[in-house]
Short mmCIF file of N, CA, C and O in Angstrom, two decimals:
data_model
loop_
_atom_site.label_atom_id
_atom_site.label_comp_id
_atom_site.label_asym_id
_atom_site.label_seq_id
_atom_site.Cartn_x
_atom_site.Cartn_y
_atom_site.Cartn_z
N MET J 1 0.83 -1.20 0.00
CA MET J 1 0.00 0.00 0.00
C MET J 1 0.88 1.27 0.00
O MET J 1 0.62 2.19 -0.75
N ARG J 2 1.89 1.27 0.86
CA ARG J 2 2.76 2.43 0.95
C ARG J 2 3.51 2.66 -0.36
O ARG J 2 3.67 3.79 -0.81
N LYS J 3 3.96 1.59 -0.99
CA LYS J 3 4.67 1.70 -2.26
C LYS J 3 3.75 2.26 -3.36
O LYS J 3 4.15 3.10 -4.15
N SER J 4 2.51 1.81 -3.38
CA SER J 4 1.54 2.31 -4.36
C SER J 4 1.27 3.80 -4.15
O SER J 4 1.17 4.56 -5.10
N LEU J 5 1.16 4.21 -2.91
CA LEU J 5 0.92 5.62 -2.61
C LEU J 5 2.10 6.47 -3.07
O LEU J 5 1.91 7.55 -3.64
N LEU J 6 3.31 5.99 -2.85
CA LEU J 6 4.49 6.72 -3.31
C LEU J 6 4.52 6.84 -4.83
O LEU J 6 4.88 7.89 -5.36
N HIS J 7 4.12 5.80 -5.53
CA HIS J 7 4.05 5.85 -7.00
C HIS J 7 3.03 6.88 -7.46
O HIS J 7 3.28 7.64 -8.40
N ILE J 8 1.89 6.92 -6.81
CA ILE J 8 0.85 7.89 -7.19
C ILE J 8 1.33 9.31 -6.96
O ILE J 8 1.16 10.19 -7.81
N ILE J 9 1.98 9.56 -5.82
CA ILE J 9 2.50 10.90 -5.53
C ILE J 9 3.57 11.28 -6.56
O ILE J 9 3.58 12.40 -7.07
N PHE J 10 4.45 10.34 -6.88
CA PHE J 10 5.50 10.60 -7.87
C PHE J 10 4.90 10.97 -9.22
O PHE J 10 5.31 11.94 -9.84
N LEU J 11 3.91 10.22 -9.68
CA LEU J 11 3.27 10.51 -10.97
C LEU J 11 2.58 11.86 -10.94
O LEU J 11 2.65 12.63 -11.90
N PHE J 12 1.92 12.19 -9.84
CA PHE J 12 1.24 13.47 -9.73
C PHE J 12 2.24 14.62 -9.83
O PHE J 12 2.04 15.58 -10.56
N VAL J 13 3.35 14.52 -9.11
CA VAL J 13 4.37 15.57 -9.14
C VAL J 13 4.97 15.70 -10.53
O VAL J 13 5.15 16.79 -11.05
N CYS J 14 5.26 14.58 -11.18
CA CYS J 14 5.85 14.62 -12.52
C CYS J 14 4.91 15.26 -13.53
O CYS J 14 5.31 16.11 -14.30
N PHE J 15 3.66 14.85 -13.54
CA PHE J 15 2.72 15.37 -14.53
C PHE J 15 2.36 16.81 -14.27
O PHE J 15 2.20 17.59 -15.20
N THR J 16 2.25 17.23 -13.01
CA THR J 16 1.91 18.63 -12.76
C THR J 16 3.08 19.54 -13.04
O THR J 16 2.89 20.66 -13.49
N SER J 17 4.31 19.11 -12.80
CA SER J 17 5.44 19.98 -13.07
C SER J 17 5.71 20.09 -14.57
O SER J 17 6.13 21.13 -15.06
N VAL J 18 5.46 19.05 -15.33
CA VAL J 18 5.67 19.08 -16.78
C VAL J 18 4.57 19.86 -17.46
O VAL J 18 4.79 20.55 -18.43
N GLY J 19 3.36 19.81 -16.94
CA GLY J 19 2.22 20.42 -17.60
C GLY J 19 1.88 21.82 -17.18
O GLY J 19 0.86 22.34 -17.57
N GLN J 20 2.72 22.47 -16.40
CA GLN J 20 2.39 23.80 -15.90
C GLN J 20 2.73 24.88 -16.92
O GLN J 20 3.71 24.79 -17.64
N ALA J 21 1.89 25.90 -16.92
CA ALA J 21 2.11 27.06 -17.80
C ALA J 21 3.23 27.93 -17.22
O ALA J 21 3.54 27.85 -16.04
N PRO J 22 3.85 28.78 -18.05
CA PRO J 22 4.88 29.69 -17.54
C PRO J 22 4.31 30.62 -16.46
O PRO J 22 3.11 30.90 -16.45
N VAL J 23 5.15 31.12 -15.58
CA VAL J 23 4.68 31.97 -14.48
C VAL J 23 4.07 33.27 -14.99
O VAL J 23 3.23 33.87 -14.31
N ASN J 24 4.45 33.72 -16.16
CA ASN J 24 3.91 34.96 -16.73
C ASN J 24 2.92 34.67 -17.86
O ASN J 24 2.81 35.42 -18.82
N ASP J 25 2.15 33.62 -17.69
CA ASP J 25 1.19 33.19 -18.70
C ASP J 25 0.00 34.14 -18.82
O ASP J 25 -0.59 34.28 -19.87
N LYS J 26 -0.36 34.82 -17.75
CA LYS J 26 -1.50 35.73 -17.74
C LYS J 26 -1.02 37.18 -17.63
O LYS J 26 0.02 37.47 -17.03
N CYS J 27 -1.77 38.09 -18.17
CA CYS J 27 -1.42 39.52 -18.16
C CYS J 27 -1.15 40.01 -16.74
O CYS J 27 -0.20 40.74 -16.51
N GLY J 28 -1.95 39.59 -15.80
CA GLY J 28 -1.78 40.02 -14.41
C GLY J 28 -0.54 39.44 -13.75
O GLY J 28 -0.19 39.83 -12.64
N GLN J 29 0.13 38.51 -14.41
CA GLN J 29 1.34 37.88 -13.86
C GLN J 29 2.59 38.29 -14.67
O GLN J 29 3.59 37.60 -14.66
N ALA J 30 2.52 39.42 -15.35
CA ALA J 30 3.63 39.88 -16.20
C ALA J 30 4.91 40.01 -15.38
O ALA J 30 4.89 40.45 -14.24
N ILE J 31 6.02 39.59 -15.97
CA ILE J 31 7.32 39.73 -15.33
C ILE J 31 7.83 41.14 -15.58
O ILE J 31 7.88 41.59 -16.72
N SER J 32 8.20 41.83 -14.52
CA SER J 32 8.70 43.19 -14.63
C SER J 32 10.15 43.16 -15.12
O SER J 32 10.98 42.44 -14.60
N VAL J 33 10.43 43.97 -16.14
CA VAL J 33 11.76 44.07 -16.73
C VAL J 33 12.26 45.50 -16.52
O VAL J 33 11.51 46.46 -16.72
N THR J 34 13.51 45.63 -16.13
CA THR J 34 14.10 46.96 -15.91
C THR J 34 14.85 47.39 -17.16
O THR J 34 15.79 46.72 -17.58
N PRO J 35 14.43 48.49 -17.80
CA PRO J 35 15.15 48.99 -18.98
C PRO J 35 16.58 49.39 -18.62
O PRO J 35 16.83 49.89 -17.53
N SER J 36 17.50 49.16 -19.55
CA SER J 36 18.88 49.59 -19.34
C SER J 36 19.54 49.79 -20.70
O SER J 36 19.01 49.37 -21.72
N SER J 37 20.69 50.44 -20.69
CA SER J 37 21.42 50.64 -21.94
C SER J 37 22.17 49.38 -22.36
O SER J 37 22.65 49.27 -23.48
N ASP J 38 22.32 48.44 -21.46
CA ASP J 38 22.96 47.16 -21.77
C ASP J 38 21.95 46.23 -22.42
O ASP J 38 20.76 46.27 -22.12
N CYS J 39 22.44 45.40 -23.30
CA CYS J 39 21.57 44.38 -23.88
C CYS J 39 21.53 43.20 -22.92
O CYS J 39 22.48 42.44 -22.79
N THR J 40 20.44 43.08 -22.20
CA THR J 40 20.29 42.03 -21.21
C THR J 40 19.20 41.07 -21.66
O THR J 40 18.02 41.37 -21.53
N PRO J 41 19.59 39.93 -22.23
CA PRO J 41 18.57 38.99 -22.72
C PRO J 41 17.77 38.36 -21.58
O PRO J 41 18.28 38.17 -20.48
N ILE J 42 16.54 38.08 -21.89
CA ILE J 42 15.65 37.38 -20.96
C ILE J 42 15.18 36.12 -21.68
O ILE J 42 14.59 36.20 -22.76
N ASN J 43 15.45 34.99 -21.11
CA ASN J 43 14.99 33.73 -21.71
C ASN J 43 13.57 33.45 -21.26
O ASN J 43 13.25 33.52 -20.08
N ALA J 44 12.73 33.14 -22.22
CA ALA J 44 11.33 32.83 -21.93
C ALA J 44 10.88 31.74 -22.88
O ALA J 44 11.52 31.47 -23.89
N THR J 45 9.77 31.12 -22.55
CA THR J 45 9.24 30.08 -23.41
C THR J 45 7.73 30.21 -23.54
O THR J 45 7.07 30.72 -22.64
N LEU J 46 7.23 29.79 -24.67
CA LEU J 46 5.78 29.73 -24.88
C LEU J 46 5.26 28.32 -24.63
O LEU J 46 4.07 28.07 -24.75
N SER J 47 6.15 27.41 -24.27
CA SER J 47 5.75 26.03 -24.01
C SER J 47 4.75 26.00 -22.87
O SER J 47 4.99 26.54 -21.80
N LYS J 48 3.60 25.42 -23.12
CA LYS J 48 2.50 25.29 -22.16
C LYS J 48 1.77 26.60 -21.89
O LYS J 48 0.95 26.67 -21.01
N ALA J 49 2.09 27.66 -22.64
CA ALA J 49 1.38 28.93 -22.47
C ALA J 49 -0.04 28.79 -23.00
O ALA J 49 -0.32 27.97 -23.86
N THR J 50 -0.93 29.61 -22.48
CA THR J 50 -2.34 29.56 -22.88
C THR J 50 -2.77 30.91 -23.43
O THR J 50 -2.06 31.89 -23.34
N VAL J 51 -3.95 30.95 -24.00
CA VAL J 51 -4.53 32.18 -24.53
C VAL J 51 -4.98 33.06 -23.36
O VAL J 51 -5.53 32.58 -22.39
N ASP J 52 -4.72 34.37 -23.45
CA ASP J 52 -5.16 35.30 -22.42
C ASP J 52 -5.73 36.55 -23.07
O ASP J 52 -5.28 36.97 -24.12
N LEU J 53 -6.73 37.12 -22.48
CA LEU J 53 -7.39 38.35 -22.94
C LEU J 53 -7.96 38.23 -24.35
O LEU J 53 -8.06 39.21 -25.06
N GLY J 54 -8.28 37.02 -24.78
CA GLY J 54 -8.94 36.83 -26.06
C GLY J 54 -8.04 36.84 -27.27
O GLY J 54 -8.52 36.79 -28.40
N TYR J 55 -6.74 36.96 -27.10
CA TYR J 55 -5.84 36.90 -28.25
C TYR J 55 -5.83 35.48 -28.80
O TYR J 55 -5.97 34.51 -28.08
N ALA J 56 -5.63 35.36 -30.10
CA ALA J 56 -5.75 34.06 -30.77
C ALA J 56 -4.59 33.12 -30.47
O ALA J 56 -4.74 31.92 -30.59
N ASN J 57 -3.43 33.65 -30.10
CA ASN J 57 -2.26 32.80 -29.90
C ASN J 57 -1.89 32.69 -28.43
O ASN J 57 -2.24 33.55 -27.63
N ASN J 58 -1.16 31.63 -28.12
CA ASN J 58 -0.63 31.50 -26.77
C ASN J 58 0.38 32.61 -26.54
O ASN J 58 1.07 33.04 -27.46
N ASP J 59 0.47 33.09 -25.30
CA ASP J 59 1.32 34.25 -25.04
C ASP J 59 1.90 34.21 -23.63
O ASP J 59 1.43 33.50 -22.77
N VAL J 60 2.95 35.00 -23.45
CA VAL J 60 3.51 35.29 -22.14
C VAL J 60 3.64 36.79 -22.04
O VAL J 60 3.66 37.49 -23.05
N TRP J 61 3.74 37.30 -20.81
CA TRP J 61 3.65 38.74 -20.61
C TRP J 61 4.85 39.29 -19.86
O TRP J 61 5.36 38.68 -18.93
N PHE J 62 5.29 40.50 -20.26
CA PHE J 62 6.35 41.25 -19.60
C PHE J 62 5.88 42.69 -19.48
O PHE J 62 5.06 43.15 -20.25
N SER J 63 6.41 43.41 -18.50
CA SER J 63 6.07 44.83 -18.35
C SER J 63 7.33 45.60 -18.00
O SER J 63 8.31 45.04 -17.51
N PHE J 64 7.31 46.90 -18.29
CA PHE J 64 8.40 47.78 -17.87
C PHE J 64 7.88 49.20 -17.76
O PHE J 64 6.87 49.55 -18.36
N ILE J 65 8.57 50.01 -16.99
CA ILE J 65 8.25 51.42 -16.87
C ILE J 65 9.28 52.17 -17.73
O ILE J 65 10.49 52.02 -17.53
N ALA J 66 8.79 52.94 -18.68
CA ALA J 66 9.67 53.65 -19.61
C ALA J 66 10.54 54.65 -18.85
O ALA J 66 10.05 55.39 -18.00
N THR J 67 11.82 54.64 -19.16
CA THR J 67 12.77 55.57 -18.55
C THR J 67 13.32 56.56 -19.58
O THR J 67 14.06 57.47 -19.22
N GLU J 68 12.98 56.37 -20.83
CA GLU J 68 13.39 57.25 -21.93
C GLU J 68 12.17 57.46 -22.83
O GLU J 68 11.15 56.81 -22.66
N THR J 69 12.31 58.33 -23.84
CA THR J 69 11.20 58.56 -24.76
C THR J 69 11.07 57.45 -25.80
O THR J 69 10.01 57.26 -26.38
N THR J 70 12.16 56.71 -26.04
CA THR J 70 12.11 55.57 -26.97
C THR J 70 12.85 54.38 -26.34
O THR J 70 13.80 54.56 -25.57
N HIS J 71 12.39 53.20 -26.69
CA HIS J 71 13.02 51.95 -26.23
C HIS J 71 13.03 50.97 -27.39
O HIS J 71 12.17 51.02 -28.28
N ALA J 72 14.00 50.09 -27.41
CA ALA J 72 14.07 49.03 -28.43
C ALA J 72 13.86 47.69 -27.74
O ALA J 72 14.50 47.40 -26.72
N ILE J 73 12.96 46.89 -28.31
CA ILE J 73 12.70 45.54 -27.80
C ILE J 73 12.84 44.59 -28.96
O ILE J 73 12.18 44.74 -29.99
N ASP J 74 13.72 43.62 -28.83
CA ASP J 74 13.92 42.62 -29.87
C ASP J 74 13.48 41.26 -29.35
O ASP J 74 13.74 40.92 -28.21
N VAL J 75 12.82 40.50 -30.23
CA VAL J 75 12.38 39.15 -29.90
C VAL J 75 13.05 38.20 -30.87
O VAL J 75 12.92 38.34 -32.08
N ASP J 76 13.77 37.24 -30.34
CA ASP J 76 14.43 36.23 -31.15
C ASP J 76 13.68 34.92 -30.94
O ASP J 76 13.87 34.25 -29.93
N LYS J 77 12.82 34.58 -31.86
CA LYS J 77 11.99 33.39 -31.69
C LYS J 77 12.70 32.09 -32.06
O LYS J 77 12.14 31.02 -31.97
N THR J 78 13.96 32.17 -32.46
CA THR J 78 14.69 30.96 -32.85
C THR J 78 15.34 30.26 -31.67
O THR J 78 15.83 29.16 -31.81
N LYS J 79 15.39 30.89 -30.52
CA LYS J 79 16.07 30.28 -29.38
C LYS J 79 15.10 29.68 -28.42
O LYS J 79 14.01 29.99 -28.28
#
């Protein structure tokens, strides 16, 4: 009985950790990014992301407070 219970707990932990959406999957959970003059890459994934706010595609969210009148944001979808 104890061994079976351990197997069930193990499977639950494995499936829930593999199947979870990114932490910034919803608009209200946007990851705050600090603008800087340095190019500071942020690694993110759309794996397991879901649709939010009615947009047609799966998405993740980031936010920042502008510190200049213009900012450059580059997205490299190949990585």
